[in-house]
């Protein structure tokens, strides 16, 4: 497996430990926020705003990385900010402080994402691109298995004590930052274009090839209705699943993702990423349509396992596909723009999902998202 180069392994390990830190907290966060009095709407708004910060910064820092022809400093600073934000959540539980901590975490994600994905793309050939991105997503999500398991073990021994988890999460995050210093810069060809202002970071869209705009445009329509996973966790809790059971469902989702991301990356190289992506969107429609009516932990377990298959068939595969639709010198901007605009769409998706939930119940936002996923799948299948 010569495509698993030193850089691919290092970036995958960095993502593993960072996700371990983040995912110790992610399934706990909505439960924690509800326990201190935050509404479903505020939780959706918080997640949406945090993702919007990541969105604005992904495109900006992605094209800045292209301009300099450098990747590693963006990776180092991005993972550093995310690690620093974790213990902040243990200090205060006020809305503004939680928002600040989540914003720093997502700013770190925006800083590193375009450069990291460009580094991965630089390590691939067209025949191996799906496998490399699939392997990276598998390693990343392996951290998302260990993280909730660590949270589950802590809460089993210390029920209701959420805050110490935010301190413990700093340790794997700091380890990930340490590994970034083992990365070697593989200088890309500088794009030669000036760095655009922060508010103009998505200008790449105007110069992007038509095929890029068509595929990314369809993905953005889907993202506008794909709310944060926190809503799935809140729904399971509302339908009677225990707090530890909710974390267990999240572990199951990530474990399914780990087992399937790499094989599906191989399948994407064999069949083409379009077919995998369409299949993933169809699975999403089944999950979101089903959970709107689901009752009982075992039914939710089946849907969360399917949800892991959806994520494995779309997240790494979509990046692999989009990286083939741009010039090599524009990879950071192209992938950063995809991630950035998707994160901005998440602001609308999560905020509107919270409003729709409070207005018409959970079946309304979940059913609407399922219908949109079917439409986007049909559009991409005809492309």
mmCIF file of C-alpha atoms in Angstrom:
data_model
loop_
_atom_site.group_PDB
_atom_site.id
_atom_site.type_symbol
_atom_site.label_atom_id
_atom_site.label_comp_id
_atom_site.label_asym_id
_atom_site.label_seq_id
_atom_site.Cartn_x
_atom_site.Cartn_y
_atom_site.Cartn_z
ATOM 1 C CA UNK A 1 0.000 0.000 0.000
ATOM 2 C CA UNK A 2 2.462 2.572 -1.242
ATOM 3 C CA UNK A 3 -0.214 5.267 -1.269
ATOM 4 C CA UNK A 4 -0.088 5.334 2.565
ATOM 5 C CA UNK A 5 2.917 7.648 2.713
ATOM 6 C CA UNK A 6 4.554 9.071 5.831
ATOM 7 C CA UNK A 7 2.568 12.303 5.467
ATOM 8 C CA UNK A 8 -0.730 10.415 5.108
ATOM 9 C CA UNK A 9 -0.008 8.435 8.280
ATOM 10 C CA UNK A 10 1.001 11.514 10.265
ATOM 11 C CA UNK A 11 -2.039 13.531 9.162
ATOM 12 C CA UNK A 12 -4.277 10.578 9.950
ATOM 13 C CA UNK A 13 -2.805 10.171 13.449
ATOM 14 C CA UNK A 14 -3.159 13.906 14.076
ATOM 15 C CA UNK A 15 -6.811 13.724 13.071
ATOM 16 C CA UNK A 16 -7.325 10.619 15.217
ATOM 17 C CA UNK A 17 -6.112 12.290 18.429
ATOM 18 C CA UNK A 18 -7.868 15.574 17.665
ATOM 19 C CA UNK A 19 -11.144 13.803 17.027
ATOM 20 C CA UNK A 20 -10.671 11.762 20.193
ATOM 21 C CA UNK A 21 -10.516 15.059 22.097
ATOM 22 C CA UNK A 22 -13.443 16.647 20.243
ATOM 23 C CA UNK A 23 -15.670 13.592 20.360
ATOM 24 C CA UNK A 24 -15.203 13.147 24.091
ATOM 25 C CA UNK A 25 -17.264 16.318 24.248
ATOM 26 C CA UNK A 26 -19.545 16.345 21.204
ATOM 27 C CA UNK A 27 -22.187 13.795 22.323
ATOM 28 C CA UNK A 28 -22.046 15.243 25.842
ATOM 29 C CA UNK A 29 -22.375 18.876 24.747
ATOM 30 C CA UNK A 30 -26.142 18.966 23.987
ATOM 31 C CA UNK A 31 -26.884 17.021 27.184
ATOM 32 C CA UNK A 32 -24.647 19.367 29.173
ATOM 33 C CA UNK A 33 -26.190 22.487 27.658
ATOM 34 C CA UNK A 34 -29.710 21.223 28.310
ATOM 35 C CA UNK A 35 -28.745 20.390 31.899
ATOM 36 C CA UNK A 36 -27.790 24.043 32.512
ATOM 37 C CA UNK A 37 -30.957 25.377 30.901
ATOM 38 C CA UNK A 38 -30.149 25.958 27.225
ATOM 39 C CA UNK A 39 -33.064 25.496 24.795
ATOM 40 C CA UNK A 40 -33.061 23.358 21.650
ATOM 41 C CA UNK A 41 -33.119 26.552 19.589
ATOM 42 C CA UNK A 42 -30.053 27.969 21.337
ATOM 43 C CA UNK A 43 -28.156 24.706 20.938
ATOM 44 C CA UNK A 44 -28.897 24.785 17.208
ATOM 45 C CA UNK A 45 -27.896 28.444 16.981
ATOM 46 C CA UNK A 46 -24.654 27.791 18.868
ATOM 47 C CA UNK A 47 -23.664 24.896 16.618
ATOM 48 C CA UNK A 48 -24.628 26.868 13.521
ATOM 49 C CA UNK A 49 -22.627 29.966 14.523
ATOM 50 C CA UNK A 50 -19.592 27.873 15.389
ATOM 51 C CA UNK A 51 -19.725 26.150 12.011
ATOM 52 C CA UNK A 52 -20.191 29.517 10.275
ATOM 53 C CA UNK A 53 -16.916 30.724 11.783
ATOM 54 C CA UNK A 54 -15.231 27.607 10.465
ATOM 55 C CA UNK A 55 -16.894 28.223 7.118
ATOM 56 C CA UNK A 56 -15.677 31.775 6.702
ATOM 57 C CA UNK A 57 -12.144 30.795 7.663
ATOM 58 C CA UNK A 58 -11.836 27.615 5.570
ATOM 59 C CA UNK A 59 -12.016 29.405 2.251
ATOM 60 C CA UNK A 60 -9.822 32.274 3.417
ATOM 61 C CA UNK A 61 -7.004 30.183 4.849
ATOM 62 C CA UNK A 62 -7.281 27.626 2.048
ATOM 63 C CA UNK A 63 -6.529 30.213 -0.635
ATOM 64 C CA UNK A 64 -3.851 31.812 1.590
ATOM 65 C CA UNK A 65 -2.149 28.408 1.774
ATOM 66 C CA UNK A 66 -2.308 28.169 -2.034
ATOM 67 C CA UNK A 67 -0.847 31.661 -2.385
ATOM 68 C CA UNK A 68 2.178 30.826 -0.221
ATOM 69 C CA UNK A 69 2.564 27.284 -1.488
ATOM 70 C CA UNK A 70 2.829 26.176 2.149
ATOM 71 C CA UNK A 71 0.607 23.873 4.196
ATOM 72 C CA UNK A 72 2.253 22.812 7.477
ATOM 73 C CA UNK A 73 2.057 26.118 9.443
ATOM 74 C CA UNK A 74 -1.693 26.261 8.837
ATOM 75 C CA UNK A 75 -2.039 22.685 10.072
ATOM 76 C CA UNK A 76 0.017 23.392 13.215
ATOM 77 C CA UNK A 77 -1.788 26.572 14.234
ATOM 78 C CA UNK A 78 -5.194 25.133 13.396
ATOM 79 C CA UNK A 79 -4.815 22.070 15.578
ATOM 80 C CA UNK A 80 -3.244 24.218 18.307
ATOM 81 C CA UNK A 81 -6.271 26.509 18.552
ATOM 82 C CA UNK A 82 -8.650 23.565 18.744
ATOM 83 C CA UNK A 83 -6.648 21.958 21.560
ATOM 84 C CA UNK A 84 -6.538 25.224 23.521
ATOM 85 C CA UNK A 85 -10.316 25.684 23.316
ATOM 86 C CA UNK A 86 -11.169 22.417 25.116
ATOM 87 C CA UNK A 87 -10.304 23.339 28.728
ATOM 88 C CA UNK A 88 -12.018 26.723 28.297
ATOM 89 C CA UNK A 89 -15.382 24.970 28.456
ATOM 90 C CA UNK A 90 -14.620 23.813 31.994
ATOM 91 C CA UNK A 91 -14.193 27.373 33.270
ATOM 92 C CA UNK A 92 -17.646 28.934 32.766
ATOM 93 C CA UNK A 93 -21.067 27.809 31.551
ATOM 94 C CA UNK A 94 -22.402 31.163 30.354
ATOM 95 C CA UNK A 95 -23.709 31.423 26.773
ATOM 96 C CA UNK A 96 -21.086 33.953 25.609
ATOM 97 C CA UNK A 97 -18.182 31.983 27.076
ATOM 98 C CA UNK A 98 -19.406 28.712 25.539
ATOM 99 C CA UNK A 99 -19.797 30.521 22.217
ATOM 100 C CA UNK A 100 -16.235 31.899 22.462
ATOM 101 C CA UNK A 101 -14.784 28.451 23.180
ATOM 102 C CA UNK A 102 -16.717 26.825 20.344
ATOM 103 C CA UNK A 103 -15.701 29.670 18.010
ATOM 104 C CA UNK A 104 -11.998 29.193 18.773
ATOM 105 C CA UNK A 105 -12.354 25.457 18.173
ATOM 106 C CA UNK A 106 -14.045 26.012 14.798
ATOM 107 C CA UNK A 107 -11.593 28.763 13.830
ATOM 108 C CA UNK A 108 -8.849 26.215 14.336
ATOM 109 C CA UNK A 109 -10.728 23.810 12.091
ATOM 110 C CA UNK A 110 -11.066 26.475 9.419
ATOM 111 C CA UNK A 111 -7.387 27.364 9.663
ATOM 112 C CA UNK A 112 -6.202 23.813 9.089
ATOM 113 C CA UNK A 113 -8.795 22.134 6.871
ATOM 114 C CA UNK A 114 -7.933 23.443 3.402
ATOM 115 C CA UNK A 115 -4.176 23.053 3.945
ATOM 116 C CA UNK A 116 -4.540 19.557 5.440
ATOM 117 C CA UNK A 117 -6.786 18.314 2.640
ATOM 118 C CA UNK A 118 -4.418 19.818 0.073
ATOM 119 C CA UNK A 119 -1.515 17.977 1.738
ATOM 120 C CA UNK A 120 -3.481 14.753 1.461
ATOM 121 C CA UNK A 121 -4.341 15.470 -2.172
ATOM 122 C CA UNK A 122 -0.668 16.154 -2.946
ATOM 123 C CA UNK A 123 0.152 12.645 -1.699
ATOM 124 C CA UNK A 124 -2.277 10.909 -4.081
ATOM 125 C CA UNK A 125 -2.637 9.857 -7.675
ATOM 126 C CA UNK A 126 -6.028 9.783 -9.430
ATOM 127 C CA UNK A 127 -6.143 6.001 -8.969
ATOM 128 C CA UNK A 128 -5.595 6.251 -5.186
ATOM 129 C CA UNK A 129 -7.384 9.448 -4.196
ATOM 130 C CA UNK A 130 -10.511 7.789 -2.822
ATOM 131 C CA UNK A 131 -8.455 5.275 -0.831
ATOM 132 C CA UNK A 132 -6.270 7.986 0.745
ATOM 133 C CA UNK A 133 -9.185 10.184 1.766
ATOM 134 C CA UNK A 134 -11.110 7.115 2.926
ATOM 135 C CA UNK A 135 -8.174 5.949 5.070
ATOM 136 C CA UNK A 136 -7.828 9.412 6.587
ATOM 137 C CA UNK A 137 -11.545 9.527 7.399
ATOM 138 C CA UNK A 138 -11.338 6.056 8.974
ATOM 139 C CA UNK A 139 -8.457 7.093 11.234
ATOM 140 C CA UNK A 140 -10.161 10.386 12.053
ATOM 141 C CA UNK A 141 -13.348 8.584 13.007
ATOM 142 C CA UNK A 142 -11.466 5.989 15.051
ATOM 143 C CA UNK A 143 -10.808 8.862 17.411
ATOM 144 C CA UNK A 144 -14.543 9.512 17.354
ATOM 145 C CA UNK A 145 -15.045 5.956 18.652
ATOM 146 C CA UNK A 146 -12.504 6.193 21.477
ATOM 147 C CA UNK A 147 -13.614 9.691 22.518
ATOM 148 C CA UNK A 148 -17.256 8.877 23.345
ATOM 149 C CA UNK A 149 -16.138 5.614 24.970
ATOM 150 C CA UNK A 150 -13.890 7.635 27.277
ATOM 151 C CA UNK A 151 -16.804 9.957 28.027
ATOM 152 C CA UNK A 152 -19.058 6.952 28.640
ATOM 153 C CA UNK A 153 -16.569 5.453 31.100
ATOM 154 C CA UNK A 154 -16.228 8.760 32.950
ATOM 155 C CA UNK A 155 -19.990 9.334 33.246
ATOM 156 C CA UNK A 156 -20.579 5.748 34.363
ATOM 157 C CA UNK A 157 -18.220 6.407 37.284
ATOM 158 C CA UNK A 158 -19.224 10.066 37.803
ATOM 159 C CA UNK A 159 -22.863 10.547 36.682
ATOM 160 C CA UNK A 160 -23.743 14.081 35.660
ATOM 161 C CA UNK A 161 -20.205 15.440 36.095
ATOM 162 C CA UNK A 162 -19.597 16.872 32.642
ATOM 163 C CA UNK A 163 -17.101 19.656 33.275
ATOM 164 C CA UNK A 164 -13.993 17.542 34.105
ATOM 165 C CA UNK A 165 -14.311 15.956 30.652
ATOM 166 C CA UNK A 166 -13.406 19.313 29.096
ATOM 167 C CA UNK A 167 -10.094 19.250 30.986
ATOM 168 C CA UNK A 168 -9.326 15.628 30.108
ATOM 169 C CA UNK A 169 -9.987 16.361 26.432
ATOM 170 C CA UNK A 170 -6.989 18.715 26.358
ATOM 171 C CA UNK A 171 -4.501 15.812 26.630
ATOM 172 C CA UNK A 172 -5.132 14.033 23.283
ATOM 173 C CA UNK A 173 -5.508 17.451 21.630
ATOM 174 C CA UNK A 174 -2.053 18.463 22.853
ATOM 175 C CA UNK A 175 -0.607 15.152 21.625
ATOM 176 C CA UNK A 176 -2.022 15.858 18.158
ATOM 177 C CA UNK A 177 -0.350 19.278 18.132
ATOM 178 C CA UNK A 178 2.967 17.641 19.025
ATOM 179 C CA UNK A 179 2.715 15.271 16.065
ATOM 180 C CA UNK A 180 2.226 18.195 13.659
ATOM 181 C CA UNK A 181 5.867 19.136 14.218
ATOM 182 C CA UNK A 182 6.913 15.860 12.562
ATOM 183 C CA UNK A 183 5.292 16.949 9.274
ATOM 184 C CA UNK A 184 7.622 17.981 6.488
ATOM 185 C CA UNK A 185 6.641 20.774 4.180
ATOM 186 C CA UNK A 186 6.085 19.564 0.652
ATOM 187 C CA UNK A 187 6.117 22.840 -1.178
ATOM 188 C CA UNK A 188 3.259 23.229 -3.573
ATOM 189 C CA UNK A 189 3.415 25.493 -6.609
ATOM 190 C CA UNK A 190 2.347 28.942 -5.335
ATOM 191 C CA UNK A 191 -0.843 30.107 -7.007
ATOM 192 C CA UNK A 192 0.629 33.565 -7.588
ATOM 193 C CA UNK A 193 -2.651 35.275 -6.717
ATOM 194 C CA UNK A 194 -2.880 37.854 -3.914
ATOM 195 C CA UNK A 195 -4.560 36.830 -0.691
ATOM 196 C CA UNK A 196 -8.157 38.007 -0.833
ATOM 197 C CA UNK A 197 -9.813 39.785 2.106
ATOM 198 C CA UNK A 198 -11.499 37.595 4.683
ATOM 199 C CA UNK A 199 -14.977 38.577 3.482
ATOM 200 C CA UNK A 200 -14.031 37.698 -0.105
ATOM 201 C CA UNK A 201 -12.589 34.285 0.712
ATOM 202 C CA UNK A 202 -15.084 32.448 -1.482
ATOM 203 C CA UNK A 203 -14.210 34.343 -4.656
ATOM 204 C CA UNK A 204 -12.755 31.103 -5.998
ATOM 205 C CA UNK A 205 -16.344 30.141 -6.800
ATOM 206 C CA UNK A 206 -16.398 32.680 -9.650
ATOM 207 C CA UNK A 207 -13.317 31.277 -11.376
ATOM 208 C CA UNK A 208 -14.049 27.613 -10.630
ATOM 209 C CA UNK A 209 -14.782 25.247 -13.539
ATOM 210 C CA UNK A 210 -18.486 24.650 -14.315
ATOM 211 C CA UNK A 211 -18.253 21.020 -13.186
ATOM 212 C CA UNK A 212 -16.995 22.157 -9.779
ATOM 213 C CA UNK A 213 -19.831 24.649 -9.360
ATOM 214 C CA UNK A 214 -22.447 22.097 -10.378
ATOM 215 C CA UNK A 215 -21.312 19.406 -7.952
ATOM 216 C CA UNK A 216 -20.530 21.743 -5.056
ATOM 217 C CA UNK A 217 -23.770 23.652 -5.649
ATOM 218 C CA UNK A 218 -25.771 20.453 -5.265
ATOM 219 C CA UNK A 219 -23.877 19.555 -2.093
ATOM 220 C CA UNK A 220 -24.600 23.009 -0.678
ATOM 221 C CA UNK A 221 -28.343 22.641 -1.276
ATOM 222 C CA UNK A 222 -28.179 19.441 0.753
ATOM 223 C CA UNK A 223 -26.085 21.133 3.466
ATOM 224 C CA UNK A 224 -28.743 23.828 3.891
ATOM 225 C CA UNK A 225 -31.069 21.163 5.322
ATOM 226 C CA UNK A 226 -28.525 18.865 7.009
ATOM 227 C CA UNK A 227 -28.592 20.060 10.620
ATOM 228 C CA UNK A 228 -26.004 19.254 13.283
ATOM 229 C CA UNK A 229 -25.806 15.684 14.557
ATOM 230 C CA UNK A 230 -26.630 17.089 18.000
ATOM 231 C CA UNK A 231 -30.293 17.039 16.944
ATOM 232 C CA UNK A 232 -30.159 13.290 16.357
ATOM 233 C CA UNK A 233 -28.732 12.845 19.847
ATOM 234 C CA UNK A 234 -31.374 15.115 21.373
ATOM 235 C CA UNK A 235 -34.128 13.214 19.558
ATOM 236 C CA UNK A 236 -32.880 9.883 20.884
ATOM 237 C CA UNK A 237 -32.816 11.322 24.402
ATOM 238 C CA UNK A 238 -36.332 12.729 23.984
ATOM 239 C CA UNK A 239 -37.604 9.336 22.824
ATOM 240 C CA UNK A 240 -36.463 7.653 26.027
ATOM 241 C CA UNK A 241 -32.842 6.627 25.402
ATOM 242 C CA UNK A 242 -30.722 7.159 28.529
ATOM 243 C CA UNK A 243 -27.843 9.668 28.621
ATOM 244 C CA UNK A 244 -25.268 6.866 28.503
ATOM 245 C CA UNK A 245 -27.329 5.162 25.797
ATOM 246 C CA UNK A 246 -27.166 8.323 23.678
ATOM 247 C CA UNK A 247 -23.374 8.284 23.906
ATOM 248 C CA UNK A 248 -23.449 4.581 23.047
ATOM 249 C CA UNK A 249 -25.458 5.361 19.901
ATOM 250 C CA UNK A 250 -22.830 7.908 18.900
ATOM 251 C CA UNK A 251 -20.093 5.322 19.436
ATOM 252 C CA UNK A 252 -22.019 2.883 17.214
ATOM 253 C CA UNK A 253 -22.329 5.527 14.489
ATOM 254 C CA UNK A 254 -18.611 6.249 14.546
ATOM 255 C CA UNK A 255 -17.633 2.578 14.759
ATOM 256 C CA UNK A 256 -19.690 1.855 11.633
ATOM 257 C CA UNK A 257 -18.011 4.823 9.976
ATOM 258 C CA UNK A 258 -14.534 3.514 10.866
ATOM 259 C CA UNK A 259 -15.236 0.055 9.473
ATOM 260 C CA UNK A 260 -16.731 1.312 6.211
ATOM 261 C CA UNK A 261 -14.881 4.534 5.221
ATOM 262 C CA UNK A 262 -11.735 2.887 3.864
ATOM 263 C CA UNK A 263 -13.514 0.075 1.967
ATOM 264 C CA UNK A 264 -15.949 2.591 0.505
ATOM 265 C CA UNK A 265 -12.985 4.737 -0.541
ATOM 266 C CA UNK A 266 -11.680 1.722 -2.496
ATOM 267 C CA UNK A 267 -15.129 1.266 -3.991
ATOM 268 C CA UNK A 268 -15.222 4.943 -4.995
ATOM 269 C CA UNK A 269 -11.960 4.498 -6.923
ATOM 270 C CA UNK A 270 -13.447 1.462 -8.677
ATOM 271 C CA UNK A 271 -16.989 2.674 -9.411
ATOM 272 C CA UNK A 272 -16.461 6.432 -9.360
ATOM 273 C CA UNK A 273 -17.233 8.869 -6.516
ATOM 274 C CA UNK A 274 -20.560 9.996 -7.991
ATOM 275 C CA UNK A 275 -22.231 6.617 -7.464
ATOM 276 C CA UNK A 276 -20.978 6.358 -3.881
ATOM 277 C CA UNK A 277 -22.135 9.870 -3.079
ATOM 278 C CA UNK A 278 -25.598 9.269 -4.519
ATOM 279 C CA UNK A 279 -25.875 6.033 -2.551
ATOM 280 C CA UNK A 280 -24.847 7.840 0.630
ATOM 281 C CA UNK A 281 -27.516 10.492 0.143
ATOM 282 C CA UNK A 282 -30.156 7.800 -0.303
ATOM 283 C CA UNK A 283 -29.075 6.212 2.990
ATOM 284 C CA UNK A 284 -29.315 9.640 4.641
ATOM 285 C CA UNK A 285 -32.903 9.984 3.412
ATOM 286 C CA UNK A 286 -33.791 6.594 4.909
ATOM 287 C CA UNK A 287 -32.214 7.517 8.263
ATOM 288 C CA UNK A 288 -33.760 10.982 8.596
ATOM 289 C CA UNK A 289 -37.141 9.793 7.390
ATOM 290 C CA UNK A 290 -36.993 6.851 9.784
ATOM 291 C CA UNK A 291 -35.817 8.558 12.980
ATOM 292 C CA UNK A 292 -38.697 11.027 12.734
ATOM 293 C CA UNK A 293 -40.960 8.092 13.654
ATOM 294 C CA UNK A 294 -38.533 5.899 15.615
ATOM 295 C CA UNK A 295 -39.180 4.678 19.151
ATOM 296 C CA UNK A 296 -36.933 2.595 21.382
ATOM 297 C CA UNK A 297 -33.145 2.255 21.721
ATOM 298 C CA UNK A 298 -32.771 -0.727 19.365
ATOM 299 C CA UNK A 299 -34.572 1.042 16.528
ATOM 300 C CA UNK A 300 -32.346 4.071 17.028
ATOM 301 C CA UNK A 301 -29.308 1.772 17.065
ATOM 302 C CA UNK A 302 -30.182 0.506 13.589
ATOM 303 C CA UNK A 303 -30.589 4.021 12.233
ATOM 304 C CA UNK A 304 -27.344 5.253 13.813
ATOM 305 C CA UNK A 305 -25.468 2.342 12.219
ATOM 306 C CA UNK A 306 -26.944 3.281 8.830
ATOM 307 C CA UNK A 307 -25.995 6.886 9.509
ATOM 308 C CA UNK A 308 -22.366 5.763 9.842
ATOM 309 C CA UNK A 309 -22.592 4.211 6.385
ATOM 310 C CA UNK A 310 -23.972 7.469 4.989
ATOM 311 C CA UNK A 311 -21.078 9.484 6.446
ATOM 312 C CA UNK A 312 -18.472 7.016 5.163
ATOM 313 C CA UNK A 313 -19.972 7.120 1.663
ATOM 314 C CA UNK A 314 -20.040 10.917 1.438
ATOM 315 C CA UNK A 315 -17.516 12.865 3.529
ATOM 316 C CA UNK A 316 -14.168 11.608 2.225
ATOM 317 C CA UNK A 317 -15.656 10.683 -1.156
ATOM 318 C CA UNK A 318 -16.988 14.200 -1.759
ATOM 319 C CA UNK A 319 -13.539 15.702 -1.079
ATOM 320 C CA UNK A 320 -11.881 13.163 -3.355
ATOM 321 C CA UNK A 321 -14.347 14.001 -6.129
ATOM 322 C CA UNK A 322 -14.092 17.775 -5.745
ATOM 323 C CA UNK A 323 -10.270 17.641 -5.745
ATOM 324 C CA UNK A 324 -10.452 16.242 -9.299
ATOM 325 C CA UNK A 325 -12.579 19.171 -10.502
ATOM 326 C CA UNK A 326 -9.971 21.921 -9.995
ATOM 327 C CA UNK A 327 -6.423 22.792 -11.032
ATOM 328 C CA UNK A 328 -3.672 21.392 -8.714
ATOM 329 C CA UNK A 329 -2.603 24.920 -7.714
ATOM 330 C CA UNK A 330 -6.169 25.652 -6.542
ATOM 331 C CA UNK A 331 -6.733 22.543 -4.421
ATOM 332 C CA UNK A 332 -6.584 24.353 -1.074
ATOM 333 C CA UNK A 333 -9.014 27.054 -2.212
ATOM 334 C CA UNK A 334 -11.347 24.547 -3.888
ATOM 335 C CA UNK A 335 -11.566 22.227 -0.883
ATOM 336 C CA UNK A 336 -11.595 25.130 1.545
ATOM 337 C CA UNK A 337 -14.448 26.748 -0.360
ATOM 338 C CA UNK A 338 -16.437 23.500 -0.300
ATOM 339 C CA UNK A 339 -15.912 23.088 3.425
ATOM 340 C CA UNK A 340 -16.438 26.761 4.102
ATOM 341 C CA UNK A 341 -19.687 27.171 2.214
ATOM 342 C CA UNK A 342 -20.939 23.903 3.713
ATOM 343 C CA UNK A 343 -20.233 25.261 7.190
ATOM 344 C CA UNK A 344 -22.069 28.480 6.425
ATOM 345 C CA UNK A 345 -24.998 26.419 5.177
ATOM 346 C CA UNK A 346 -24.884 24.572 8.493
ATOM 347 C CA UNK A 347 -25.663 27.848 10.276
ATOM 348 C CA UNK A 348 -28.966 28.082 8.425
ATOM 349 C CA UNK A 349 -29.616 24.353 8.702
ATOM 350 C CA UNK A 350 -29.099 24.089 12.465
ATOM 351 C CA UNK A 351 -30.853 27.356 13.296
ATOM 352 C CA UNK A 352 -33.887 26.551 11.156
ATOM 353 C CA UNK A 353 -33.983 22.976 12.472
ATOM 354 C CA UNK A 354 -34.182 24.306 16.031
ATOM 355 C CA UNK A 355 -36.997 26.658 15.070
ATOM 356 C CA UNK A 356 -38.903 23.998 13.132
ATOM 357 C CA UNK A 357 -38.511 21.550 16.021
ATOM 358 C CA UNK A 358 -39.968 24.029 18.521
ATOM 359 C CA UNK A 359 -42.763 25.004 16.119
ATOM 360 C CA UNK A 360 -43.858 21.695 14.619
ATOM 361 C CA UNK A 361 -42.002 18.957 16.475
ATOM 362 C CA UNK A 362 -38.919 16.943 15.430
ATOM 363 C CA UNK A 363 -40.626 15.128 12.538
ATOM 364 C CA UNK A 364 -40.760 18.373 10.536
ATOM 365 C CA UNK A 365 -37.008 19.181 10.236
ATOM 366 C CA UNK A 366 -36.035 15.516 9.836
ATOM 367 C CA UNK A 367 -38.651 14.794 7.187
ATOM 368 C CA UNK A 368 -37.762 17.933 5.230
ATOM 369 C CA UNK A 369 -34.051 17.027 5.248
ATOM 370 C CA UNK A 370 -34.873 13.521 3.970
ATOM 371 C CA UNK A 371 -36.889 14.942 1.059
ATOM 372 C CA UNK A 372 -34.101 17.346 0.050
ATOM 373 C CA UNK A 373 -31.530 14.536 0.186
ATOM 374 C CA UNK A 374 -33.641 12.514 -2.257
ATOM 375 C CA UNK A 375 -33.808 15.495 -4.638
ATOM 376 C CA UNK A 376 -30.059 16.146 -4.542
ATOM 377 C CA UNK A 377 -29.347 12.439 -5.062
ATOM 378 C CA UNK A 378 -31.584 12.441 -8.149
ATOM 379 C CA UNK A 379 -29.813 15.539 -9.516
ATOM 380 C CA UNK A 380 -26.313 14.098 -9.067
ATOM 381 C CA UNK A 381 -27.380 10.728 -10.482
ATOM 382 C CA UNK A 382 -28.376 12.460 -13.756
ATOM 383 C CA UNK A 383 -25.171 14.507 -14.001
#
